[in-house]
Structure formats: structure tokens, C-alpha cells
Tab-separated table of C-alpha atoms in Angstrom:
chain	number	residue	atom	x	y	z
A	1	MET	CA	-40.502	63.354	6.188
A	2	ASN	CA	-37.772	60.620	6.811
A	3	ARG	CA	-40.571	57.954	6.719
A	4	LEU	CA	-41.850	59.169	3.755
A	5	ARG	CA	-38.892	58.803	1.856
A	6	ALA	CA	-38.460	55.617	3.869
A	7	ASN	CA	-41.347	54.010	2.411
A	8	SER	CA	-40.546	55.420	-0.934
A	9	GLY	CA	-37.438	54.548	-1.136
A	10	PRO	CA	-38.385	50.850	-2.360
A	11	VAL	CA	-40.794	51.502	-4.398
A	12	LEU	CA	-39.056	53.747	-6.377
A	13	GLY	CA	-36.073	51.168	-6.287
A	14	VAL	CA	-38.839	48.537	-8.080
A	15	THR	CA	-40.345	50.633	-10.524
A	16	ALA	CA	-36.460	52.027	-11.787
A	17	LEU	CA	-36.044	47.945	-11.723
A	18	TRP	CA	-38.939	47.588	-14.237
A	19	LEU	CA	-38.121	50.156	-16.147
A	20	ALA	CA	-34.670	49.262	-16.567
A	21	THR	CA	-35.468	45.151	-17.190
A	22	ARG	CA	-38.871	46.263	-19.708
A	23	ALA	CA	-36.109	48.651	-21.793
A	24	LEU	CA	-33.892	45.166	-21.931
A	25	MET	CA	-36.785	42.664	-22.468
A	26	LEU	CA	-37.723	45.286	-26.034
A	27	TRP	CA	-34.250	45.859	-26.955
A	28	LEU	CA	-34.117	42.006	-27.329
A	29	LEU	CA	-37.160	41.893	-28.551
A	30	THR	CA	-35.783	43.946	-31.633
A	31	HIS	CA	-32.730	41.347	-31.735
A	32	ASP	CA	-34.738	38.526	-32.371
A	33	ASN	CA	-33.183	37.500	-35.690
A	34	ALA	CA	-29.496	36.951	-33.213
A	35	PRO	CA	-29.413	32.947	-33.532
A	36	LEU	CA	-29.110	33.015	-29.219
A	37	LEU	CA	-32.208	34.477	-29.005
A	38	GLY	CA	-34.315	32.174	-31.027
A	39	GLY	CA	-33.247	33.214	-35.061
A	40	GLY	CA	-36.756	35.088	-34.973
A	41	THR	CA	-39.361	32.686	-33.308
A	42	VAL	CA	-39.933	34.013	-30.510
A	43	PRO	CA	-42.087	36.369	-31.567
A	44	ARG	CA	-43.286	34.988	-34.562
A	45	GLU	CA	-46.502	33.365	-32.928
A	46	VAL	CA	-47.541	36.789	-32.896
A	47	TRP	CA	-47.385	38.482	-35.743
A	48	ARG	CA	-48.461	35.042	-37.836
A	49	LEU	CA	-50.623	32.855	-35.283
A	50	TYR	CA	-52.087	35.633	-33.003
A	51	GLY	CA	-52.438	37.701	-35.986
A	52	ASP	CA	-54.475	35.267	-37.843
A	53	TRP	CA	-56.466	34.392	-35.574
A	54	TYR	CA	-57.355	37.657	-34.900
A	55	GLY	CA	-58.624	37.940	-38.436
A	56	VAL	CA	-61.329	35.017	-37.607
A	57	LEU	CA	-62.322	36.188	-34.274
A	58	ALA	CA	-62.869	39.659	-36.176
A	59	HIS	CA	-65.652	38.142	-37.433
A	60	GLY	CA	-67.475	36.761	-35.034
A	61	SER	CA	-66.026	33.311	-34.874
A	62	PHE	CA	-63.937	30.643	-33.386
A	63	PRO	CA	-60.768	29.289	-35.450
A	64	THR	CA	-63.216	25.906	-35.129
A	65	HIS	CA	-60.702	23.941	-38.041
A	66	ASP	CA	-57.622	25.603	-36.764
A	67	THR	CA	-55.631	22.481	-34.662
A	68	LEU	CA	-53.820	25.056	-33.167
A	69	TRP	CA	-56.325	26.727	-31.568
A	70	GLN	CA	-56.705	25.205	-27.996
A	71	TYR	CA	-57.319	27.707	-26.216
A	72	PRO	CA	-60.879	28.951	-23.921
A	73	PRO	CA	-62.721	30.762	-25.170
A	74	GLY	CA	-61.920	34.345	-23.206
A	75	ALA	CA	-58.351	33.857	-24.708
A	76	GLY	CA	-60.908	35.274	-28.062
A	77	VAL	CA	-61.010	38.685	-25.828
A	78	VAL	CA	-57.310	38.828	-25.313
A	79	LEU	CA	-56.334	38.459	-28.684
A	80	LEU	CA	-58.530	41.051	-30.212
A	81	ALA	CA	-57.960	43.378	-27.535
A	82	PRO	CA	-55.077	44.989	-29.848
A	83	ARG	CA	-57.881	46.555	-32.023
A	84	LEU	CA	-57.741	49.231	-29.428
A	85	LEU	CA	-54.906	50.562	-30.467
A	86	PRO	CA	-55.829	51.008	-34.607
A	87	TRP	CA	-52.546	53.767	-35.277
A	88	LEU	CA	-50.320	50.700	-34.504
A	89	THR	CA	-49.571	47.349	-35.935
A	90	TYR	CA	-51.102	44.019	-34.165
A	91	PHE	CA	-47.784	42.505	-32.907
A	92	GLN	CA	-46.614	46.487	-31.866
A	93	ALA	CA	-50.342	47.012	-29.729
A	94	PHE	CA	-50.056	43.504	-28.517
A	95	VAL	CA	-46.428	44.380	-27.062
A	96	VAL	CA	-47.557	47.775	-25.552
A	97	LEU	CA	-50.779	45.740	-24.003
A	98	THR	CA	-48.540	42.734	-22.358
A	99	LEU	CA	-46.048	45.873	-21.276
A	100	ALA	CA	-49.442	47.493	-19.671
A	101	VAL	CA	-50.731	44.254	-17.841
A	102	ASP	CA	-47.177	43.947	-16.697
A	103	ALA	CA	-47.144	47.159	-14.988
A	104	LEU	CA	-50.525	46.562	-13.649
A	105	VAL	CA	-49.068	43.225	-11.783
A	106	THR	CA	-45.845	44.648	-10.735
A	107	ALA	CA	-48.666	47.340	-9.141
A	108	ALA	CA	-50.656	45.275	-7.459
A	109	LEU	CA	-47.932	43.496	-5.783
A	110	THR	CA	-46.180	46.921	-4.880
A	111	ARG	CA	-49.597	48.039	-3.163
A	112	ALA	CA	-50.003	44.227	-1.384
A	113	GLY	CA	-46.320	44.537	-0.341
A	114	ARG	CA	-46.857	47.775	1.275
A	115	LEU	CA	-49.625	46.266	3.300
A	116	PRO	CA	-48.692	45.914	7.212
A	117	GLY	CA	-46.579	42.820	8.129
A	118	ARG	CA	-46.396	42.345	4.298
A	119	SER	CA	-42.989	42.497	1.994
A	120	LEU	CA	-42.042	43.864	-1.260
A	121	LEU	CA	-40.106	40.933	-2.241
A	122	GLY	CA	-42.923	39.528	-4.252
A	123	ALA	CA	-42.658	42.394	-6.455
A	124	ALA	CA	-39.092	42.298	-6.837
A	125	LEU	CA	-39.229	38.763	-7.937
A	126	TRP	CA	-41.695	39.509	-10.467
A	127	THR	CA	-39.931	42.732	-11.441
A	128	GLY	CA	-36.558	40.826	-12.033
A	129	GLY	CA	-37.592	37.326	-12.055
A	130	LEU	CA	-39.565	38.031	-15.683
A	131	PRO	CA	-36.872	39.264	-17.691
A	132	LEU	CA	-34.805	35.525	-17.127
A	133	LEU	CA	-37.046	34.317	-19.882
A	134	LEU	CA	-35.815	37.720	-22.063
A	135	HIS	CA	-38.395	38.817	-24.484
A	136	LEU	CA	-40.781	35.926	-24.789
A	137	PRO	CA	-43.561	37.143	-22.140
A	138	LEU	CA	-43.621	40.102	-24.588
A	139	ALA	CA	-44.775	37.219	-27.302
A	140	ARG	CA	-47.051	35.476	-25.304
A	141	TYR	CA	-50.215	36.077	-23.701
A	142	ASP	CA	-49.768	34.110	-20.719
A	143	VAL	CA	-48.770	37.680	-18.986
A	144	GLN	CA	-52.514	38.447	-18.662
A	145	ALA	CA	-53.558	35.144	-17.555
A	146	THR	CA	-51.010	35.226	-14.587
A	147	ALA	CA	-52.012	39.014	-14.119
A	148	LEU	CA	-56.063	37.686	-13.682
A	149	ALA	CA	-54.668	35.262	-11.153
A	150	VAL	CA	-52.706	37.201	-9.215
A	151	LEU	CA	-54.921	39.844	-8.931
A	152	SER	CA	-57.540	36.948	-7.856
A	153	LEU	CA	-54.920	35.626	-5.327
A	154	LEU	CA	-54.241	39.868	-3.789
A	155	ALA	CA	-58.407	40.391	-3.805
A	156	ALA	CA	-59.937	37.243	-2.053
A	157	GLY	CA	-58.446	38.404	1.344
A	158	ARG	CA	-60.544	41.536	0.986
A	159	SER	CA	-63.512	40.148	-0.966
A	160	PRO	CA	-63.699	36.440	-1.909
A	161	ARG	CA	-66.586	37.530	-4.536
A	162	ALA	CA	-64.178	39.614	-6.216
A	163	GLY	CA	-61.499	36.806	-6.234
A	164	GLY	CA	-63.853	34.474	-7.567
A	165	VAL	CA	-64.552	36.617	-10.314
A	166	TYR	CA	-60.909	37.131	-11.321
A	167	GLY	CA	-60.030	33.046	-11.085
A	168	ALA	CA	-63.237	32.706	-13.334
A	169	LEU	CA	-62.104	35.112	-16.025
A	170	GLY	CA	-58.586	33.685	-15.824
A	171	ALA	CA	-59.949	30.259	-16.458
A	172	LEU	CA	-62.163	31.269	-19.660
A	173	VAL	CA	-59.001	32.777	-20.768
A	174	LYS	CA	-56.503	29.838	-19.605
A	175	VAL	CA	-57.681	27.483	-17.717
A	176	TRP	CA	-55.010	26.935	-15.255
A	177	PRO	CA	-56.154	30.487	-13.213
A	178	ALA	CA	-59.228	28.218	-11.961
A	179	LEU	CA	-56.322	26.840	-9.182
A	180	VAL	CA	-55.714	29.745	-7.023
A	181	LEU	CA	-59.055	28.893	-5.465
A	182	LEU	CA	-58.168	25.818	-4.067
A	183	GLY	CA	-56.562	27.764	-1.257
A	184	THR	CA	-59.558	29.796	0.463
A	185	PRO	CA	-60.418	29.370	3.618
A	186	ARG	CA	-63.592	27.013	4.629
A	187	GLY	CA	-66.538	28.523	5.078
A	188	ARG	CA	-68.203	31.645	3.747
A	189	ALA	CA	-64.848	32.599	1.706
A	190	SER	CA	-65.017	29.469	-0.203
A	191	ARG	CA	-68.792	29.622	-0.803
A	192	GLY	CA	-68.110	33.083	-1.970
A	193	ALA	CA	-65.362	32.728	-3.917
A	194	TRP	CA	-66.446	29.761	-5.632
A	195	GLY	CA	-70.028	30.575	-5.838
A	196	TRP	CA	-68.881	34.059	-7.334
A	197	ALA	CA	-66.783	32.307	-9.517
A	198	ALA	CA	-69.280	29.877	-11.149
A	199	ALA	CA	-71.848	32.644	-11.785
A	200	ALA	CA	-69.314	35.105	-13.234
A	201	GLY	CA	-67.979	32.148	-15.340
A	202	ALA	CA	-71.042	31.189	-16.587
A	203	ALA	CA	-72.332	34.823	-16.834
A	204	ALA	CA	-68.889	35.691	-19.532
A	205	PHE	CA	-69.132	32.423	-21.219
A	206	GLY	CA	-72.702	32.823	-22.137
A	207	VAL	CA	-71.829	35.924	-23.500
A	208	LEU	CA	-69.116	34.544	-25.628
A	209	ALA	CA	-71.253	32.048	-27.085
A	210	VAL	CA	-73.330	34.844	-28.447
A	211	LEU	CA	-71.057	37.039	-29.422
A	212	PHE	CA	-68.981	33.906	-31.420
A	213	ASP	CA	-69.623	30.631	-32.895
A	214	HIS	CA	-68.319	27.768	-32.164
A	215	PRO	CA	-67.192	28.638	-28.354
A	216	LEU	CA	-65.894	24.973	-27.496
A	217	SER	CA	-64.583	24.178	-30.654
A	218	PHE	CA	-60.774	24.500	-28.466
A	219	LEU	CA	-61.636	20.877	-27.160
A	220	ARG	CA	-61.697	19.060	-30.135
A	221	GLU	CA	-57.857	20.031	-30.485
A	222	GLN	CA	-56.553	20.109	-26.838
A	223	GLY	CA	-57.426	16.394	-26.309
A	224	GLY	CA	-55.522	15.358	-29.630
A	225	ARG	CA	-52.050	16.804	-28.100
A	226	GLY	CA	-49.784	14.092	-27.656
A	227	VAL	CA	-46.106	14.644	-25.308
A	228	GLN	CA	-44.605	18.039	-25.965
A	229	ILE	CA	-40.861	17.897	-25.980
A	230	GLU	CA	-40.195	19.711	-23.475
A	231	SER	CA	-42.038	17.876	-20.788
A	232	PHE	CA	-40.713	15.201	-18.356
A	233	GLY	CA	-42.287	12.325	-20.710
A	234	GLY	CA	-40.393	14.209	-23.814
A	235	THR	CA	-37.476	14.406	-21.566
A	236	ALA	CA	-37.629	10.321	-20.861
A	237	LEU	CA	-37.851	10.141	-24.517
A	238	ASN	CA	-35.131	12.286	-25.860
A	239	LEU	CA	-32.883	10.178	-23.343
A	240	ALA	CA	-34.685	6.996	-25.186
A	241	ARG	CA	-33.525	8.258	-28.167
A	242	HIS	CA	-29.805	7.360	-27.029
A	243	ALA	CA	-30.403	4.020	-26.576
A	244	GLY	CA	-32.198	3.469	-29.771
A	245	TRP	CA	-35.934	4.533	-29.289
A	246	PRO	CA	-36.765	5.139	-33.310
A	247	GLY	CA	-38.967	7.839	-31.886
A	248	ARG	CA	-38.688	11.927	-33.506
A	249	ALA	CA	-39.685	14.966	-32.952
A	250	ARG	CA	-42.390	16.713	-35.191
A	251	TYR	CA	-44.396	20.024	-35.174
A	252	ARG	CA	-48.128	19.040	-34.000
A	253	TYR	CA	-50.508	20.939	-32.819
A	254	GLY	CA	-48.658	24.192	-32.048
A	255	ALA	CA	-45.586	22.726	-30.340
A	256	THR	CA	-43.010	20.158	-30.935
A	257	GLU	CA	-43.841	16.613	-30.065
A	258	LEU	CA	-42.350	13.530	-29.841
A	259	VAL	CA	-44.304	10.652	-32.459
A	260	GLY	CA	-43.350	7.289	-32.117
A	261	PRO	CA	-44.106	3.688	-30.729
A	262	GLN	CA	-44.705	4.077	-26.785
A	263	VAL	CA	-45.476	7.522	-26.634
A	264	HIS	CA	-49.414	7.261	-26.358
A	265	ALA	CA	-48.277	5.173	-22.740
A	266	VAL	CA	-45.896	7.964	-22.036
A	267	ALA	CA	-49.006	10.210	-22.324
A	268	THR	CA	-51.443	8.356	-20.382
A	269	ALA	CA	-49.185	7.900	-17.563
A	270	SER	CA	-48.773	11.567	-17.868
A	271	LEU	CA	-52.700	11.976	-17.205
A	272	ALA	CA	-52.663	9.168	-14.500
A	273	LEU	CA	-50.174	11.506	-12.852
A	274	THR	CA	-52.208	14.381	-13.647
A	275	VAL	CA	-55.062	12.696	-11.433
A	276	ALA	CA	-52.680	11.693	-8.742
A	277	ALA	CA	-52.171	15.039	-8.072
A	278	PHE	CA	-55.542	16.560	-7.754
A	279	ALA	CA	-56.153	13.647	-5.520
A	280	LEU	CA	-53.226	14.520	-3.213
A	281	LEU	CA	-54.617	18.460	-3.269
A	282	VAL	CA	-57.977	17.082	-2.559
A	283	LEU	CA	-56.456	15.535	0.434
A	284	TRP	CA	-54.951	18.672	1.668
A	285	ARG	CA	-57.538	20.405	1.512
A	286	VAL	CA	-59.742	17.587	3.192
A	287	ARG	CA	-56.924	17.873	6.166
A	288	ALA	CA	-56.108	20.946	6.612
A	289	ARG	CA	-56.499	22.487	10.063
A	290	ARG	CA	-54.394	25.972	9.943
A	291	TRP	CA	-55.226	28.879	7.228
A	292	SER	CA	-53.084	32.034	7.595
A	293	GLU	CA	-52.833	34.700	5.450
A	294	ALA	CA	-50.548	32.791	2.741
A	295	THR	CA	-52.379	29.383	2.783
A	296	PRO	CA	-54.496	30.450	-0.513
A	297	PHE	CA	-51.091	32.234	-2.241
A	298	ASP	CA	-49.225	28.902	-1.095
A	299	ALA	CA	-51.750	26.271	-2.270
A	300	ALA	CA	-52.751	28.294	-5.798
A	301	LEU	CA	-48.176	28.080	-6.171
A	302	CYS	CA	-48.812	24.284	-5.536
A	303	ALA	CA	-51.451	23.309	-7.139
A	304	VAL	CA	-49.768	24.954	-10.799
A	305	LEU	CA	-46.957	23.043	-9.784
A	306	LEU	CA	-48.178	19.486	-9.604
A	307	PHE	CA	-50.115	20.065	-12.375
A	308	THR	CA	-47.326	21.476	-14.288
A	309	VAL	CA	-44.731	18.898	-13.745
A	310	THR	CA	-47.211	15.926	-14.428
A	311	SER	CA	-48.598	17.696	-17.847
A	312	ARG	CA	-47.679	16.744	-21.475
A	313	VAL	CA	-46.936	19.862	-22.284
A	314	ILE	CA	-44.050	22.231	-20.458
A	315	SER	CA	-44.027	24.820	-23.234
A	316	PRO	CA	-41.840	28.182	-22.165
A	317	GLN	CA	-44.220	30.488	-21.075
A	318	TYR	CA	-45.428	28.057	-17.988
A	319	MET	CA	-42.854	29.584	-16.258
A	320	ILE	CA	-44.183	33.061	-16.465
A	321	TRP	CA	-47.409	31.462	-14.362
A	322	LEU	CA	-45.324	29.918	-11.748
A	323	LEU	CA	-42.801	33.601	-11.490
A	324	GLY	CA	-46.085	35.337	-10.699
A	325	LEU	CA	-47.661	32.778	-7.917
A	326	ALA	CA	-44.132	32.685	-6.451
A	327	ALA	CA	-44.403	36.488	-6.290
A	328	VAL	CA	-47.812	36.612	-4.790
A	329	CYS	CA	-46.922	34.046	-1.445
A	330	LEU	CA	-43.839	36.425	-0.983
A	331	THR	CA	-45.792	39.370	-0.386
A	332	SER	CA	-46.598	37.972	2.539
A	333	ARG	CA	-44.002	36.987	5.471
A	334	HIS	CA	-45.903	34.157	6.118
A	335	THR	CA	-45.495	32.157	3.360
A	336	GLY	CA	-43.162	28.826	3.494
A	337	GLN	CA	-42.950	29.031	-0.302
A	338	ARG	CA	-39.368	30.840	-0.505
A	339	PRO	CA	-37.198	28.033	-0.948
A	340	VAL	CA	-39.576	27.158	-3.588
A	341	ALA	CA	-39.662	30.489	-4.955
A	342	ALA	CA	-35.958	30.281	-5.497
A	343	LEU	CA	-36.171	27.044	-7.595
A	344	VAL	CA	-38.827	28.645	-9.753
A	345	VAL	CA	-36.187	30.936	-10.225
A	346	ALA	CA	-33.408	28.677	-11.224
A	347	ALA	CA	-35.869	26.278	-13.546
A	348	ALA	CA	-36.874	29.904	-15.250
A	349	VAL	CA	-33.189	30.642	-16.106
A	350	LEU	CA	-32.325	26.895	-17.240
A	351	SER	CA	-35.747	26.997	-19.236
A	352	THR	CA	-34.136	30.367	-21.346
A	353	LEU	CA	-31.101	27.940	-21.883
A	354	ALA	CA	-33.672	25.408	-23.557
A	355	PHE	CA	-35.336	27.943	-25.464
A	356	PRO	CA	-34.449	30.025	-27.682
A	357	MET	CA	-30.510	29.305	-27.181
A	358	HIS	CA	-30.597	25.703	-27.134
A	359	TYR	CA	-33.910	24.803	-28.631
A	360	GLY	CA	-32.011	23.154	-31.303
A	361	ASP	CA	-30.563	20.679	-29.192
A	362	VAL	CA	-33.506	19.645	-27.391
A	363	ILE	CA	-35.702	19.296	-30.717
A	364	ASP	CA	-32.615	16.936	-31.869
A	365	GLY	CA	-32.468	15.339	-28.269
A	366	THR	CA	-28.441	16.157	-28.333
A	367	TRP	CA	-27.320	15.549	-24.484
A	368	THR	CA	-26.573	19.419	-24.223
A	369	GLY	CA	-30.355	19.275	-24.984
A	370	CYS	CA	-31.013	16.525	-22.877
A	371	LEU	CA	-29.089	17.306	-19.966
A	372	LEU	CA	-30.645	20.884	-19.670
A	373	MET	CA	-33.941	19.580	-19.956
A	374	LEU	CA	-33.540	17.249	-16.960
A	375	ALA	CA	-31.596	19.162	-14.815
A	376	ARG	CA	-35.106	21.783	-15.831
A	377	ASN	CA	-37.729	19.621	-14.773
A	378	GLY	CA	-35.457	17.834	-12.087
A	379	ILE	CA	-35.759	21.382	-10.182
A	380	LEU	CA	-39.350	21.766	-11.373
A	381	ALA	CA	-39.924	18.433	-9.681
A	382	ALA	CA	-37.914	19.455	-6.618
A	383	ALA	CA	-40.169	22.715	-6.775
A	384	ALA	CA	-43.328	20.874	-6.528
A	385	ALA	CA	-42.479	18.373	-4.195
A	386	LEU	CA	-41.344	20.570	-1.681
A	387	SER	CA	-43.741	22.793	-2.034
A	388	PHE	CA	-46.166	20.296	-1.212
A	389	VAL	CA	-44.569	19.378	1.800
A	390	ARG	CA	-44.374	22.523	3.084
A	391	LEU	CA	-47.860	23.022	2.196
A	392	TRP	CA	-48.936	20.372	4.087
A	393	ARG	CA	-47.078	20.910	7.402
A	394	SER	CA	-47.912	24.438	7.265
A	395	SER	CA	-51.890	23.712	7.678
A	396	GLN	CA	-51.117	20.600	10.239
A	397	PRO	CA	-51.978	21.883	14.066
A	398	TYR	CA	-49.210	22.408	16.397
A	399	GLU	CA	-49.900	19.742	18.203
A	400	ASP	CA	-45.844	18.933	19.641
A	401	THR	CA	-45.985	22.952	20.937
A	402	MET	CA	-49.356	23.613	21.833
A	403	GLN	CA	-48.929	23.293	25.620
A	404	THR	CA	-45.678	25.756	25.637
A	405	THR	CA	-45.851	27.776	23.553
A	406	GLU	CA	-48.632	30.112	22.175
A	407	PRO	CA	-50.113	29.993	18.971
A	408	GLY	CA	-50.334	32.448	16.583
A	409	PRO	CA	-53.510	33.798	15.085
A	410	ASP	CA	-54.010	31.483	13.009
A	411	PHE	CA	-57.852	31.343	11.201
A	412	GLU	CA	-59.029	28.076	12.839
A	413	ARG	CA	-58.124	29.428	15.866
A	414	LEU	CA	-60.025	32.805	15.384
A	415	PRO	CA	-62.362	31.582	12.792
A	416	ASP	CA	-64.960	34.417	13.222
A	417	ARG	CA	-61.660	36.953	12.491
A	418	ALA	CA	-60.940	34.907	9.693
A	419	LEU	CA	-63.900	35.218	7.677
A	420	SER	CA	-63.535	39.081	8.046
A	421	LEU	CA	-60.329	39.109	6.724
A	422	SER	CA	-60.985	37.429	3.913
């Protein structure tokens, strides 16, 4: 009985924390008109933009002529989901479903954390970290995309096939969850995960292509995006405004972007850095020699961090992705990403200060806005660099200690066991 109470105590703590923080997030959502909470701008995307898209999707077509539609076809399923609760308004149903998915992520992280050798720190990070973004997570569909990435990583250890399917569905919703398959162990685990991901992705896309017209229309609008004001390039250009750069901020493609001379060059540089980041990840994959249970988790966080910091767009909701992946890493006691997770939490706090609290300063390029973005993006850059270094070191053999220390049960030492675990 005492052992049962000891085991259930942390779970009850996570549950109580989730209930308290989500009640606070809902309260913030209902008081969104306050200037420091965005003056009503945060939930507007749901009841105006998502609601308009819902009307188009309900008639069997993607919003092909809408420049704001930049999402893969699986997003349409998420945006149509509120019709499952017809007795609620679209906005109310969207928030309720988002909370339900949030609870599912919390339950999955809690379950994973209770396994032998695991930790509930991941569940605690997600539960306590998400409210740092105030009510923003309830008014975007990034919680749903993050849920598929989290489920993919947590399922892959037991079934690479299931992990591949979740990863593919996540990629159809918001592309980036495809990166969570990067760290799957070599051999049958990778072949199973990637093979099932390809099959599931093709099948799901085929169904969507039959049910909806213009499933690839998002590609045209996505390619036209410029430099978003909160990205690294946007921060550099905003600082350049103080040195006489004549550019200005403009709302385009669903985000506040900077327009003016040299913007195209900055966007091109961002794309080049993204390619370089991908090359680094491929190099890690080729050179990696050791896999632990935490390697797939750590690789996923590292990959998304690298792609985030090199992106032309770093929207505030990107922090939801990073918090979710950091939480998965902390479910394992073997992760090397604990300091990276702390940096992600710090970046989330600064991201909230920038949006919605001081977004006017960011748009106007004041010193307050510039310094906030410089600090947030600097922390993200440090997190990405540290994440890659720790991932690289954790996957290399212990050449200096192999003769004096018995190595642990790493995947490359016990390949058969590794495959059975995955």
C-alpha cells in the first residue's frame, strides 16, 4: 500500500498541476482583450482564419486561392475536427479539442515516465512549461502536431512501425514531425519506421486527395514567404533599422514580415543555413556509433532546433514543438539534453515577453523589441549548438575508457537486444 501511494503521488501531482495551469490558461483566454495579453489578437486566428478555412474545407476543397493557406493537407483534418462537437461554437470546440489533445500528451509522457528507468520530469516539463506561453497554445493547432511527434517518439521504442505511422501523420499535419524519425536505430528499426511512414503517408495523402480538391496548393504559398520579423534574419534586419536600413514591417502570408532591400539575400542565406543544418544531421547519422534509448529523443529535439533557428519564420507557437520534444527527452534518464531543455524553457519565457506582451515593440523595431528578440534567438542558437554537440558526443564510442571501464548496454554493443527493444 505504501509503495502504491509512493508511485501514485507524483502522478497525482502532475494531474493537479495540469488542472490548475489549464484553468489559468482558459482564464487568460477569456481575458484576452487586456493589452499585455495581445488585445484580442491571439484567439483571432481561430475564430476568423481557421473558421473561414473550415467553411471552405467543409465543401471539399482546400483554400487554394488564399495566400494564408500554407499547410500540408493533413491540417485540414485538424481544422475540421471541431465539427465533432456541433453543440459548441467553432472556437469553443477547437479549444476543447486542443485541451483534450494536451491531456493526451500529458498522459503519454506520464505513462512513459513511470516505466522502469524512466522519469516523470518530461511530464512535469510539458505540464508546467506550456503555460509559459500563456493562452497561445489553446489558439493554435500546434499542440495537435506536437502530439503526433510525441506519440511517434514514445511508440517507436516498442514498435518502429507505429512510430513511423505517427510521424507520417504528423508530417501531413505540419511537416516538421517527419524529423522525429531521424534518430531511429540503424537496421530493422529504421527500415520499419521509415517504410511504414512512407506507406502511411502515401495512403493518408491519397485519401485526402480523393476527398478534397487541390491538396498541394499550400506549396505555392509556402514558397512565397519572406523573412518573418521574429526570425534570426528578421532580428538582424530590425537591428539594421537603427543603422538606417529603410525597410519596414508588413503583414504578409499570415505573419509580420520585413520588406525592403537585402531581404531576399537574408532569406536566401536562411535557406542555405537550413541546408547546412540538414547536412550536419546527415553527417551525425552517418558517423554515429552508439545508440541508447534516449538517442531518438535527443536527435529529434536537435533536428527541430537546428531547423527552427535557420528558418525564415520563427512563429511563437514553434516553442510548443520544442517544449514537447524536450519533454520527451526528459522521460529518459539517459538523455544528454537536460541543459538544452532548460534553455528551451528560458526561450519560451522570452518568447512570451515578445509576443503578445511587447509585440508592438518588435514590429516597430524599438530597442526593447530588438533586445527581446536578440535574447530569445540567442538562447535558441545556444540551445541548438549545445544540443548538437551533446548528441554528437553521446553517439561516439568511449575510446578513452573502454579498457578501464565496462561499457553500458548500448545499442551497438547488443544489436539483437537493441532491435527487440525498438
